[in-house]
GROMACS .gro file of C-alpha atoms in nm:
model
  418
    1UNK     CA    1   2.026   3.201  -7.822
    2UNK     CA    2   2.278   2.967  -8.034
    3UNK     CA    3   2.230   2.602  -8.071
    4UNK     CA    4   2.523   2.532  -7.859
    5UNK     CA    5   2.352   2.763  -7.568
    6UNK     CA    6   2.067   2.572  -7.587
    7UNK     CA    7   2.205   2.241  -7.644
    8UNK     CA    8   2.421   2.325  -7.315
    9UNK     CA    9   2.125   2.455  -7.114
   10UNK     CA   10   1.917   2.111  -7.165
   11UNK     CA   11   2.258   1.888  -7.101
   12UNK     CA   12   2.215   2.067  -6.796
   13UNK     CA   13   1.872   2.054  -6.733
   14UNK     CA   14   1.878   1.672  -6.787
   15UNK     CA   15   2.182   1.643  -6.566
   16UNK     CA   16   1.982   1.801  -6.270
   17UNK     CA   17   1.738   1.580  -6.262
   18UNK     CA   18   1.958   1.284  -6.296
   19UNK     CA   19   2.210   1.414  -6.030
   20UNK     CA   20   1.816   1.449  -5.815
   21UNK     CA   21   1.744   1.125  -5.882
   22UNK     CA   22   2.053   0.962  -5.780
   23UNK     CA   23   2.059   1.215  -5.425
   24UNK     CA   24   1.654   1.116  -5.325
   25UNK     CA   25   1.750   0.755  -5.338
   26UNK     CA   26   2.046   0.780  -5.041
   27UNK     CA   27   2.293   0.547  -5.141
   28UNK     CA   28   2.666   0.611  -5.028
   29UNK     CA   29   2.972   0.411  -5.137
   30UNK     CA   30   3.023   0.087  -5.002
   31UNK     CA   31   3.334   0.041  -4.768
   32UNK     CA   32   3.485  -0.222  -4.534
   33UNK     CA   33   3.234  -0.232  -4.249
   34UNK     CA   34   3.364  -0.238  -3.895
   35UNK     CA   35   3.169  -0.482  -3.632
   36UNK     CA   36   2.827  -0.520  -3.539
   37UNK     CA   37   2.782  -0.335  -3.226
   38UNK     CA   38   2.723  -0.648  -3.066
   39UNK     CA   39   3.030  -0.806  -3.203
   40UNK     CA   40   3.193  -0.487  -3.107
   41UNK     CA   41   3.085  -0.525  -2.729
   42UNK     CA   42   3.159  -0.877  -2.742
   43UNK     CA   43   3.511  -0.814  -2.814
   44UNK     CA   44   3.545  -0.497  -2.607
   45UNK     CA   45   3.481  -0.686  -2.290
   46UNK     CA   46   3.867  -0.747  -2.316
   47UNK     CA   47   3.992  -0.469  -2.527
   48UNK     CA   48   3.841  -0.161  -2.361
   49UNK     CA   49   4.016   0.029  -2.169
   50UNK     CA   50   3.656   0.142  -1.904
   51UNK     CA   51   3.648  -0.261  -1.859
   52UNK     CA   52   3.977  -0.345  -1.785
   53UNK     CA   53   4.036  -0.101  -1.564
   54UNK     CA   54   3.729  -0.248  -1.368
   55UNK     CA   55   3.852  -0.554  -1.374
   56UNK     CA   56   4.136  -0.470  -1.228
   57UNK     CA   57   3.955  -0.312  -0.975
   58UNK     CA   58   3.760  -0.663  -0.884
   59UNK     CA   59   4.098  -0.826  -0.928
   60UNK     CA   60   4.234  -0.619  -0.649
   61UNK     CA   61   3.966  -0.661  -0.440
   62UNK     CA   62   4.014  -1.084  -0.481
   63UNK     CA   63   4.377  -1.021  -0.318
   64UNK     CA   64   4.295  -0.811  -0.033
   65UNK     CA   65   3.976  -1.040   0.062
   66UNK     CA   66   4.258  -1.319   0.021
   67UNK     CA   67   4.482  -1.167   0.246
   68UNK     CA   68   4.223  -1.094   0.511
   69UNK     CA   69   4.210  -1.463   0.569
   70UNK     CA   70   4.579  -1.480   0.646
   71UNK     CA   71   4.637  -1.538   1.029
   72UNK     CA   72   4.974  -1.372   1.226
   73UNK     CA   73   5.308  -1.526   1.132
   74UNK     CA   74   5.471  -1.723   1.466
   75UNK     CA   75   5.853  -1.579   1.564
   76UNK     CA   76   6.123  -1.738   1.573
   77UNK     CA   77   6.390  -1.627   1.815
   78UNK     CA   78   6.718  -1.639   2.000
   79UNK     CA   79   6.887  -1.420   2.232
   80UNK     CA   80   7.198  -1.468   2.355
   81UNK     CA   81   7.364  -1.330   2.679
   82UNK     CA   82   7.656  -1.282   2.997
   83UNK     CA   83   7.941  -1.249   2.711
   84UNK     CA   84   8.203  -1.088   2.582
   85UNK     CA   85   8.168  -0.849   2.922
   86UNK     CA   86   8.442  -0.829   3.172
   87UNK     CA   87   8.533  -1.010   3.515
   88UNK     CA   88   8.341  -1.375   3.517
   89UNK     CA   89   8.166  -1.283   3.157
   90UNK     CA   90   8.468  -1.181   2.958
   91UNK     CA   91   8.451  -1.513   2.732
   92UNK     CA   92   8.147  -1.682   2.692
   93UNK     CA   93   8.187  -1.974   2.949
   94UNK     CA   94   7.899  -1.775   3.177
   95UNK     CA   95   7.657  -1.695   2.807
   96UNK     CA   96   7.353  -1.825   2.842
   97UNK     CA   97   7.155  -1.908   2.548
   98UNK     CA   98   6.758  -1.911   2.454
   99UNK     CA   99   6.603  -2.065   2.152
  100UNK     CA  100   6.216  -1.933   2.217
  101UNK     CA  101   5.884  -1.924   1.991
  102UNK     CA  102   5.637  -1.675   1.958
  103UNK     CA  103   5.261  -1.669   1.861
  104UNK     CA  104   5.031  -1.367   1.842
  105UNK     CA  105   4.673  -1.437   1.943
  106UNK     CA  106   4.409  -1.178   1.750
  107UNK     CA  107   4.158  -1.073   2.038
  108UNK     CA  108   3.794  -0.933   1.977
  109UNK     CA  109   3.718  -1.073   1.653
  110UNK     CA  110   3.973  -0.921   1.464
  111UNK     CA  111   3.998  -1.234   1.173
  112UNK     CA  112   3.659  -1.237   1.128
  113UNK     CA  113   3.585  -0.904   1.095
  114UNK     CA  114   3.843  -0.860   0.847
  115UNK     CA  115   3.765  -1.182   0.638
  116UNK     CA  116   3.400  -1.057   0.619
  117UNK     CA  117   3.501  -0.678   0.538
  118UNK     CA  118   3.727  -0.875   0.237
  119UNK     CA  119   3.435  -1.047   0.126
  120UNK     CA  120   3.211  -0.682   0.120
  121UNK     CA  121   3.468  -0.529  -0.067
  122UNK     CA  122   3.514  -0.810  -0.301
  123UNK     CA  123   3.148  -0.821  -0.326
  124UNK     CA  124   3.152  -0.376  -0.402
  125UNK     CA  125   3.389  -0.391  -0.649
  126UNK     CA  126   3.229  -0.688  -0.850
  127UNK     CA  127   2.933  -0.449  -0.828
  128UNK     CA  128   3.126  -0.131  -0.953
  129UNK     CA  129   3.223  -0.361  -1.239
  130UNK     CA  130   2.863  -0.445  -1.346
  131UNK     CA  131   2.783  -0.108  -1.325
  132UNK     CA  132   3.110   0.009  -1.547
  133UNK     CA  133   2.983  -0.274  -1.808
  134UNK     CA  134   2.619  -0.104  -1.807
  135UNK     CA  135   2.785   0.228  -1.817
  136UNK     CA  136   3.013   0.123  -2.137
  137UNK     CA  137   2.807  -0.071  -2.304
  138UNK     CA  138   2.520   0.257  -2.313
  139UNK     CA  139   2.837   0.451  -2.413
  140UNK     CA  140   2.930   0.229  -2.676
  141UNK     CA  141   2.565   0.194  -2.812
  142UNK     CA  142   2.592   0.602  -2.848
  143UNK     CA  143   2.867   0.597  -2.986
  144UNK     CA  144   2.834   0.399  -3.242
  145UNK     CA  145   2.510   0.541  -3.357
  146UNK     CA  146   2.639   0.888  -3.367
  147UNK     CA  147   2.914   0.757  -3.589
  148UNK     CA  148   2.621   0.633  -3.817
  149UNK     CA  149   2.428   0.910  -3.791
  150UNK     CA  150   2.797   1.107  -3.863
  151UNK     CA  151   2.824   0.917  -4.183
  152UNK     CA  152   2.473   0.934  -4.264
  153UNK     CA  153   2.511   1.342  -4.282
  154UNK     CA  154   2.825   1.338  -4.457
  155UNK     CA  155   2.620   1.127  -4.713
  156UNK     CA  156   2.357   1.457  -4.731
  157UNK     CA  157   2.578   1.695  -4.689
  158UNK     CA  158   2.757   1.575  -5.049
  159UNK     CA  159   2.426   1.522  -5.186
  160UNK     CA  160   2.354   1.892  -5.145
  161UNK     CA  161   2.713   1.966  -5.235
  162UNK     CA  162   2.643   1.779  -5.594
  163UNK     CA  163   2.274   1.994  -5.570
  164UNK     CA  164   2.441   2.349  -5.547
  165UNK     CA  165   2.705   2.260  -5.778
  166UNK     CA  166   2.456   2.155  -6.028
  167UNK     CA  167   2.264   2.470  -5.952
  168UNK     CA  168   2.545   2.722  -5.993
  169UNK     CA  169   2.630   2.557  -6.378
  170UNK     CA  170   2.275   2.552  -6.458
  171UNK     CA  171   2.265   2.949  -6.329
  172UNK     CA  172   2.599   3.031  -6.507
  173UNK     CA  173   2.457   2.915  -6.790
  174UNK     CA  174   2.126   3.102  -6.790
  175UNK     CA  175   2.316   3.416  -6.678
  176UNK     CA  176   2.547   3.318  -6.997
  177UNK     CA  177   2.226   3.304  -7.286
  178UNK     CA  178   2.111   3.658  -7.097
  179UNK     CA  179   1.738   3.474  -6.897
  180UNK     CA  180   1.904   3.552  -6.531
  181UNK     CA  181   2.068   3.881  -6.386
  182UNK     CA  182   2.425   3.806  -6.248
  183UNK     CA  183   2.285   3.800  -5.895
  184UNK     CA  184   2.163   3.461  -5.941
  185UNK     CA  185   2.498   3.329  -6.063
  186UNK     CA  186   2.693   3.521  -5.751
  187UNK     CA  187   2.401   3.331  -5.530
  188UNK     CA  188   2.468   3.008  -5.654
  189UNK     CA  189   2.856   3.038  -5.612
  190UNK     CA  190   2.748   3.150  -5.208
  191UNK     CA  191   2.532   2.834  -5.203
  192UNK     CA  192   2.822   2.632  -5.339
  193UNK     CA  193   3.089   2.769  -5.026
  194UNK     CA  194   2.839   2.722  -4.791
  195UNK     CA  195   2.760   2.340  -4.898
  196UNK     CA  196   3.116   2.267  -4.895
  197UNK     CA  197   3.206   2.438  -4.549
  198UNK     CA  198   2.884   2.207  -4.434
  199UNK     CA  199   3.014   1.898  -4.630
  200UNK     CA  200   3.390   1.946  -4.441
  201UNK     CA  201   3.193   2.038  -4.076
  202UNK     CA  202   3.040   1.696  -4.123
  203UNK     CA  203   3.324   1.515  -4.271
  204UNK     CA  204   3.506   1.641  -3.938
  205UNK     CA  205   3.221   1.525  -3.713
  206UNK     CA  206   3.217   1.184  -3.906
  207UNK     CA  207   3.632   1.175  -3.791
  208UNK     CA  208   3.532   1.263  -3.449
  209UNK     CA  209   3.252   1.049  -3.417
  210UNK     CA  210   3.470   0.751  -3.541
  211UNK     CA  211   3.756   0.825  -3.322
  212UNK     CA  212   3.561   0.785  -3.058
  213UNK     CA  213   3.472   0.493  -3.132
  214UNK     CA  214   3.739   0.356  -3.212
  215UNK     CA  215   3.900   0.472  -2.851
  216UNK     CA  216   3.605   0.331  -2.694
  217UNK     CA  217   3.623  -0.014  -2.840
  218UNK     CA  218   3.983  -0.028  -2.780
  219UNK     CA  219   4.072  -0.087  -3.115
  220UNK     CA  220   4.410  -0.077  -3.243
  221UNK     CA  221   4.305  -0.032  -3.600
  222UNK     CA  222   4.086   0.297  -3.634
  223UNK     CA  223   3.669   0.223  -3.778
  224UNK     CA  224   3.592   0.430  -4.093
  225UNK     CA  225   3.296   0.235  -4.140
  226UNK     CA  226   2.988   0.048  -3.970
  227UNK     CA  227   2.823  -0.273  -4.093
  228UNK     CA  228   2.563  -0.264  -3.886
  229UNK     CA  229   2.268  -0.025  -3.874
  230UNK     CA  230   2.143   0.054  -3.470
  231UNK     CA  231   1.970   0.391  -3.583
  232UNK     CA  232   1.697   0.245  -3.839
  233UNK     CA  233   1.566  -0.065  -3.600
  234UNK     CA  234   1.397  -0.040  -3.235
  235UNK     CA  235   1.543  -0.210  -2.981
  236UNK     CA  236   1.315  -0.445  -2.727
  237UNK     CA  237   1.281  -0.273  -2.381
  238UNK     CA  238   1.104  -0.380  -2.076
  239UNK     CA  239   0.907  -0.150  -1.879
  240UNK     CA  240   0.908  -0.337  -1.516
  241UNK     CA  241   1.204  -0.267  -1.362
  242UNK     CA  242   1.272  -0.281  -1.002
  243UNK     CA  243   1.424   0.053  -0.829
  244UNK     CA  244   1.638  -0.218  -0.640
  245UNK     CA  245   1.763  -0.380  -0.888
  246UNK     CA  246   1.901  -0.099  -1.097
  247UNK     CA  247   2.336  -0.175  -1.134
  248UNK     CA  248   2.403   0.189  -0.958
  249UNK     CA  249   2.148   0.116  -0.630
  250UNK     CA  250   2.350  -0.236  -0.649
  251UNK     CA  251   2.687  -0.131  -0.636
  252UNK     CA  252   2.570   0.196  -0.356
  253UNK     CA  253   2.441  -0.080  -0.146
  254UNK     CA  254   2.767  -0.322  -0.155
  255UNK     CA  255   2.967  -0.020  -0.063
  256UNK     CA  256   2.763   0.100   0.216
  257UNK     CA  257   2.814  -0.249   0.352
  258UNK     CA  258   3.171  -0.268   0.274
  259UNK     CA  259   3.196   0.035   0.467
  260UNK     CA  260   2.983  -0.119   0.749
  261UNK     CA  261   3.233  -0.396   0.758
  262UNK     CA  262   3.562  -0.158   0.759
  263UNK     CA  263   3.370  -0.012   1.082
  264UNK     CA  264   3.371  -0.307   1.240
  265UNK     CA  265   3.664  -0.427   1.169
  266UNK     CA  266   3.854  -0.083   1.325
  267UNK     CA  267   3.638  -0.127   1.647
  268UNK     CA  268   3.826  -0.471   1.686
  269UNK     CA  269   4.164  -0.358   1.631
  270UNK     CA  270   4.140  -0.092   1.958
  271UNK     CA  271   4.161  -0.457   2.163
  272UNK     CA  272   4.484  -0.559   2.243
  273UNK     CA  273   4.643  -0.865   2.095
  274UNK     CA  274   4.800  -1.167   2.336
  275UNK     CA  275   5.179  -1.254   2.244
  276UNK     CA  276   5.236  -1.661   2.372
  277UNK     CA  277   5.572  -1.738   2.405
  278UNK     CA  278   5.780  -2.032   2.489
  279UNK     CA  279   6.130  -2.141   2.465
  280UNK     CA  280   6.432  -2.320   2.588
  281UNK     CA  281   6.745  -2.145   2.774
  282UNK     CA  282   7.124  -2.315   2.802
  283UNK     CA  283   7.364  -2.222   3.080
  284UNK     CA  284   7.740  -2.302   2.963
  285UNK     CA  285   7.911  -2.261   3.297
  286UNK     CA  286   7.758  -2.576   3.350
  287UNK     CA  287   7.589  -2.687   3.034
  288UNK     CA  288   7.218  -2.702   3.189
  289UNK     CA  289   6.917  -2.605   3.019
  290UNK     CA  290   6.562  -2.507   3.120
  291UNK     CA  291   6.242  -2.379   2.974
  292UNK     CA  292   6.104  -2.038   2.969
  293UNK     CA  293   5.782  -1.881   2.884
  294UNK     CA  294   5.658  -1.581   2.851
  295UNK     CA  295   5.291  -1.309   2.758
  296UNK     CA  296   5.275  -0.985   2.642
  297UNK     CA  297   5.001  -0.767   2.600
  298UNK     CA  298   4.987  -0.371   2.522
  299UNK     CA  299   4.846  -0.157   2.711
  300UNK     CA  300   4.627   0.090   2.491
  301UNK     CA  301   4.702   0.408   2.734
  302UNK     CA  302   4.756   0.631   2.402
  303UNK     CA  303   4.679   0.436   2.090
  304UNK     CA  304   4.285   0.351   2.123
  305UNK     CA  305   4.260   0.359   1.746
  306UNK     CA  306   3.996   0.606   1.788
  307UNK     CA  307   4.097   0.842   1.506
  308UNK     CA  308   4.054   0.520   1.260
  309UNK     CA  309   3.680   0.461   1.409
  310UNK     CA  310   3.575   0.798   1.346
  311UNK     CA  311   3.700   0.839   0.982
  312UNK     CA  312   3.545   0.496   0.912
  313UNK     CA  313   3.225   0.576   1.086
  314UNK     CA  314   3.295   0.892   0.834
  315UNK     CA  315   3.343   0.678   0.539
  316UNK     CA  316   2.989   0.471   0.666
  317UNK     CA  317   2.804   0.808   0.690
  318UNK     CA  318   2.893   0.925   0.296
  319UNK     CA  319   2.819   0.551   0.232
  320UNK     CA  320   2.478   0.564   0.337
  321UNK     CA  321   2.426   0.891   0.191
  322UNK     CA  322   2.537   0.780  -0.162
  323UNK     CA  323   2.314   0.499  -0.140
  324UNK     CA  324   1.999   0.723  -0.014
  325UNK     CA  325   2.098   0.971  -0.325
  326UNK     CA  326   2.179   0.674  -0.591
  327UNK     CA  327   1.765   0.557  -0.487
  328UNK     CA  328   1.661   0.893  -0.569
  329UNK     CA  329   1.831   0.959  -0.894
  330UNK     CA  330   1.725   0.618  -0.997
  331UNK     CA  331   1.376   0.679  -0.948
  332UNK     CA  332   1.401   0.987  -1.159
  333UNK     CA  333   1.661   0.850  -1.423
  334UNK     CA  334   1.403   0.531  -1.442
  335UNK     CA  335   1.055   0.777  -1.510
  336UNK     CA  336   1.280   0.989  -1.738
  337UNK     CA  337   1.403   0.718  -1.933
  338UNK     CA  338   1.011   0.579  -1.973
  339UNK     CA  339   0.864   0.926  -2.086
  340UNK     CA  340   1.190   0.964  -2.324
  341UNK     CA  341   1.163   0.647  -2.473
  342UNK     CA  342   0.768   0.670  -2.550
  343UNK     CA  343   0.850   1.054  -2.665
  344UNK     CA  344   1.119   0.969  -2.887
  345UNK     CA  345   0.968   0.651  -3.087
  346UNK     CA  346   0.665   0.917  -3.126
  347UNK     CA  347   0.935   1.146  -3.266
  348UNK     CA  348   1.095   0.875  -3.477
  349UNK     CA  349   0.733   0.784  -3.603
  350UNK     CA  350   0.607   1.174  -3.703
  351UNK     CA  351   0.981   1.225  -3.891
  352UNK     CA  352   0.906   0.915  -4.129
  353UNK     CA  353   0.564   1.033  -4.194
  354UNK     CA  354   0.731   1.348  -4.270
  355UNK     CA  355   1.013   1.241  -4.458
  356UNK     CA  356   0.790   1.015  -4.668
  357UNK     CA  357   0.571   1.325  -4.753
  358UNK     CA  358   0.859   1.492  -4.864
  359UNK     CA  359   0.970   1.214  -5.085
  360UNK     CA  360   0.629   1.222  -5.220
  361UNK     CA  361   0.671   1.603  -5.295
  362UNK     CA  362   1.007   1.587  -5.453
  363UNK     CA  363   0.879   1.299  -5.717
  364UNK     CA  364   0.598   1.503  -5.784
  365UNK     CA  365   0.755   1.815  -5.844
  366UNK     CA  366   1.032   1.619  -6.051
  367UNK     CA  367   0.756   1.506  -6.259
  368UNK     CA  368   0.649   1.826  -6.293
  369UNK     CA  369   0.950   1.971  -6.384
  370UNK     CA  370   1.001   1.728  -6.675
  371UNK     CA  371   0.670   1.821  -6.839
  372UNK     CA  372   0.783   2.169  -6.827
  373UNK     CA  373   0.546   2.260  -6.565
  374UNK     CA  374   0.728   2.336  -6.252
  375UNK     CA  375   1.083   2.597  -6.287
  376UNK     CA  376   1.418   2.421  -6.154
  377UNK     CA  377   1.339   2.685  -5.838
  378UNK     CA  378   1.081   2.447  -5.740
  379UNK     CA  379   1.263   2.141  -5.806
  380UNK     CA  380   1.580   2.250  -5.603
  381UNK     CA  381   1.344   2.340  -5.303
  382UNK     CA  382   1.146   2.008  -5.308
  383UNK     CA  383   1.510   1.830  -5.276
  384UNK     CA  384   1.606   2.019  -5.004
  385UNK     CA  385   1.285   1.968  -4.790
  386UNK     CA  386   1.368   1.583  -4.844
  387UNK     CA  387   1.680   1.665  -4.699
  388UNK     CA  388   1.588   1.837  -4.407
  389UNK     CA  389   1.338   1.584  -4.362
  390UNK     CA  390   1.609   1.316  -4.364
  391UNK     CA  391   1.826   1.524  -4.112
  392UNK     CA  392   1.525   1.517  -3.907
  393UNK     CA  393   1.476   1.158  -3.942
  394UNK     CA  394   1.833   1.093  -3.849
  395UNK     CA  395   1.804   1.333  -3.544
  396UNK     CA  396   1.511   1.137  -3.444
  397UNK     CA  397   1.613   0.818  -3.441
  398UNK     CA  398   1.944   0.922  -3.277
  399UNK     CA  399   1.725   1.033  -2.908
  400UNK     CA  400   1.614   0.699  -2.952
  401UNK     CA  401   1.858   0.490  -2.955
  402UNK     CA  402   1.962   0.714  -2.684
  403UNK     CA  403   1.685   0.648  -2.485
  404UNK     CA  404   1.640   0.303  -2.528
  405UNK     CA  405   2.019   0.246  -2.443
  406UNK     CA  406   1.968   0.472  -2.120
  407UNK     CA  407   1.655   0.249  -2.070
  408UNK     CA  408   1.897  -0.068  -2.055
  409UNK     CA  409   2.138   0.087  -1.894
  410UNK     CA  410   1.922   0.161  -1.609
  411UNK     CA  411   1.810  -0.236  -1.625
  412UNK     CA  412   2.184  -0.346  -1.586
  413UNK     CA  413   2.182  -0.512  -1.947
  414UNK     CA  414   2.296  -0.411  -2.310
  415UNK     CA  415   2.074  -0.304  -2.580
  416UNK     CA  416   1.863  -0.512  -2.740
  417UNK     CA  417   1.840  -0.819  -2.469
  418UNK     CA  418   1.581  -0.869  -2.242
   0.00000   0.00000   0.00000
């Protein structure tokens, strides 16, 4: 072997481990970090799309419990007649003129049953928006841990990238001085095209993962970054939560009543309404005057407003039935979310054991390949046990920050606050 073969075969050598080194330790460039999630769902109370859309929603509701207060406008009329006609009534010396007011009374409760339906679906939607706020801010927590954990395998994924490369030059080079057949080479080049088509699949996540983000925050400038770590620390949870209290039973139970109200308040409108009116009538054959008054009421011979009592009694009947199956999937959602967050911190807890073992392997075996002792072989597969360990570790601490966020999101309240 010449002294430029071997000179180039221990560059390498010593590059490998260095290029090790640098991968075991994890550190990724540094780069303008986006909010802390709490920032973030700080300022997406106004920016997010979810949320104002919900708000909206409560907004809505504030004007049509406002308008249910509103009582029947008066009238205002005149009527004017004997003119323009022939014999006696061809001018308008014989018109007689009336200047009257009108008043509808509401019969059978109508006002009241309407203000209080206004009030039950003021109070439903104010509940729908508590429960969109524990639904975005679980969404948000998700989302911006799978962005970290996105990042956090693009990181590994170009640490095995640097690995294979380093592999392939160091198996070029032995195939070169004649120690290696040319299959090792042509398996080293394989090993190369399948770390980068794993490098740009996670590269791609890490742009879909950020995107999403992004569109959940409401952002108009997109995140490529994250300042804040939610994957590596354990959020506080609280174990006693009452079934009752859960924002989904809350906002079934104002709509049930809403739709209680809306009942009620069709049952009033089958009674007939009392028109008052009174007024004042002029003669101009002989310029007299005199008062008139007047009541109507309809008679509710084909509108009974029966068809409008039956879909709300409808309406009341899915109500209820929502409500029943919001108790039961809350009861399950609330046990599932327990188990999974006890299951997952046992998860997180075995993968850092693990991972740690690994790390302890790969220095080990990097020791031992420096005195000679251990072939690059070994060294290669130590590094990529760390790295599967890491993946692992990622994966694990992914479910639980999913769990604990579904945990919170059951108890109406965002991550981390108790």
């Amino acid at each position: 072997m010449s002294l430029f073969m071997r000179g180039g075969l221990r560059f390498a050598a010593a590059s490998t481990v260095a290029i090790l080194a640098a991968l075991a330790s994890g550190s990724s460039a540094a780069a303008d970090p986006a909010p802390s999630f709490r920032e973030l769902l700080t300022q997406a109370q106004t920016a997010a799309p979810q949320l104002a859309e919900a708000a909206g929603e409560v907004r809505q509701a504030e004007g049509l419990a406002q308008q249910a207060r509103a009582r029947p406008n008066p009238t205002l009329g005149l009527d004017v007649e004997n003119f323009s006609g022939s014999g006696p009534y061809k001018g308008s010396s014989e018109a007689e003129s009336t200047l009257s007011f009108g008043q509808a009374l509401e019969l059978g409760g109508k006002r009241g049953a309407r203000v209080a339906a206004g009030r039950a679906g003021l109070a439903a939607a104010r509940a729908q928006f508590s429960l969109a706020r524990a639904d975005y801010a679980f969404a948000l927590a998700e989302a911006y841990a799978e962005a970290e954990a996105a990042e956090r395998q693009v990181t590994l994924a170009q640490e095995g990238l640097s690995l294979t490369e380093e592999v392939l030059r160091i198996s070029q080079a032995l195939v070169d001085a004649g120690r290696e057949a040319e299959l090792r080479s042509l398996q080293a080049r394989s090993a190369v095209t399948g770390a980068r088509a794993a490098l740009e699949a996670a590269q791609a996540a890490r742009a879909s993962a950020f995107a999403r983000l992004t569109a959940l925050a409401g952002s108009p400038a997109p995140f490529t970054s994250l300042g804040d770590s939610l994957l590596t620390k354990a959020a506080a949870t609280a174990r006693n939560v009452d079934l009752l209290t859960t924002p989904a039973v809350i906002a079934a139970e104002a709509e049930r009543e809403a739709a209680a109200r809306r009942v009620r308040v069709e049952r009033t409108r089958a009674v007939p309404d009392v028109t008052l009116s009174a007024g004042v009538r002029r003669f101009s054959a002989d310029d007299s005057t005199a008062l008139v008054a007047g009541i109507s009421v309809p008679i509710p011979v084909f509108d009974q407003n029966r068809g409008n009592i039956t879909a709300a009694q409808g309406e009341l009947l899915s109500a209820e039935a929502r409500l029943a199956r919001a108790r039961l999937e809350a009861q399950a959602e609330l046990r599932t979310a327990l188990f999974q967050v006890d299951a997952a911190q046992t998860r997180v807890s075995a993968a850092v054991e693990t991972e740690q073992t690994a790390q302890e392997a790969y220095q080990l075996t990097r020791v031992a390949y420096e005195a000679g002792k251990a072939p690059l072989l070994e060294l290669i597969n130590a590094r990529r046990s760390l790295a599967e360990a890491r993946t692992q570790t990622i994966e694990a601490q992914l479910a639980r920050l999913r769990a604990e966020a579904g945990l919170a999101r059951l108890q109406g309240r965002p991550l981390g606050d108790l």
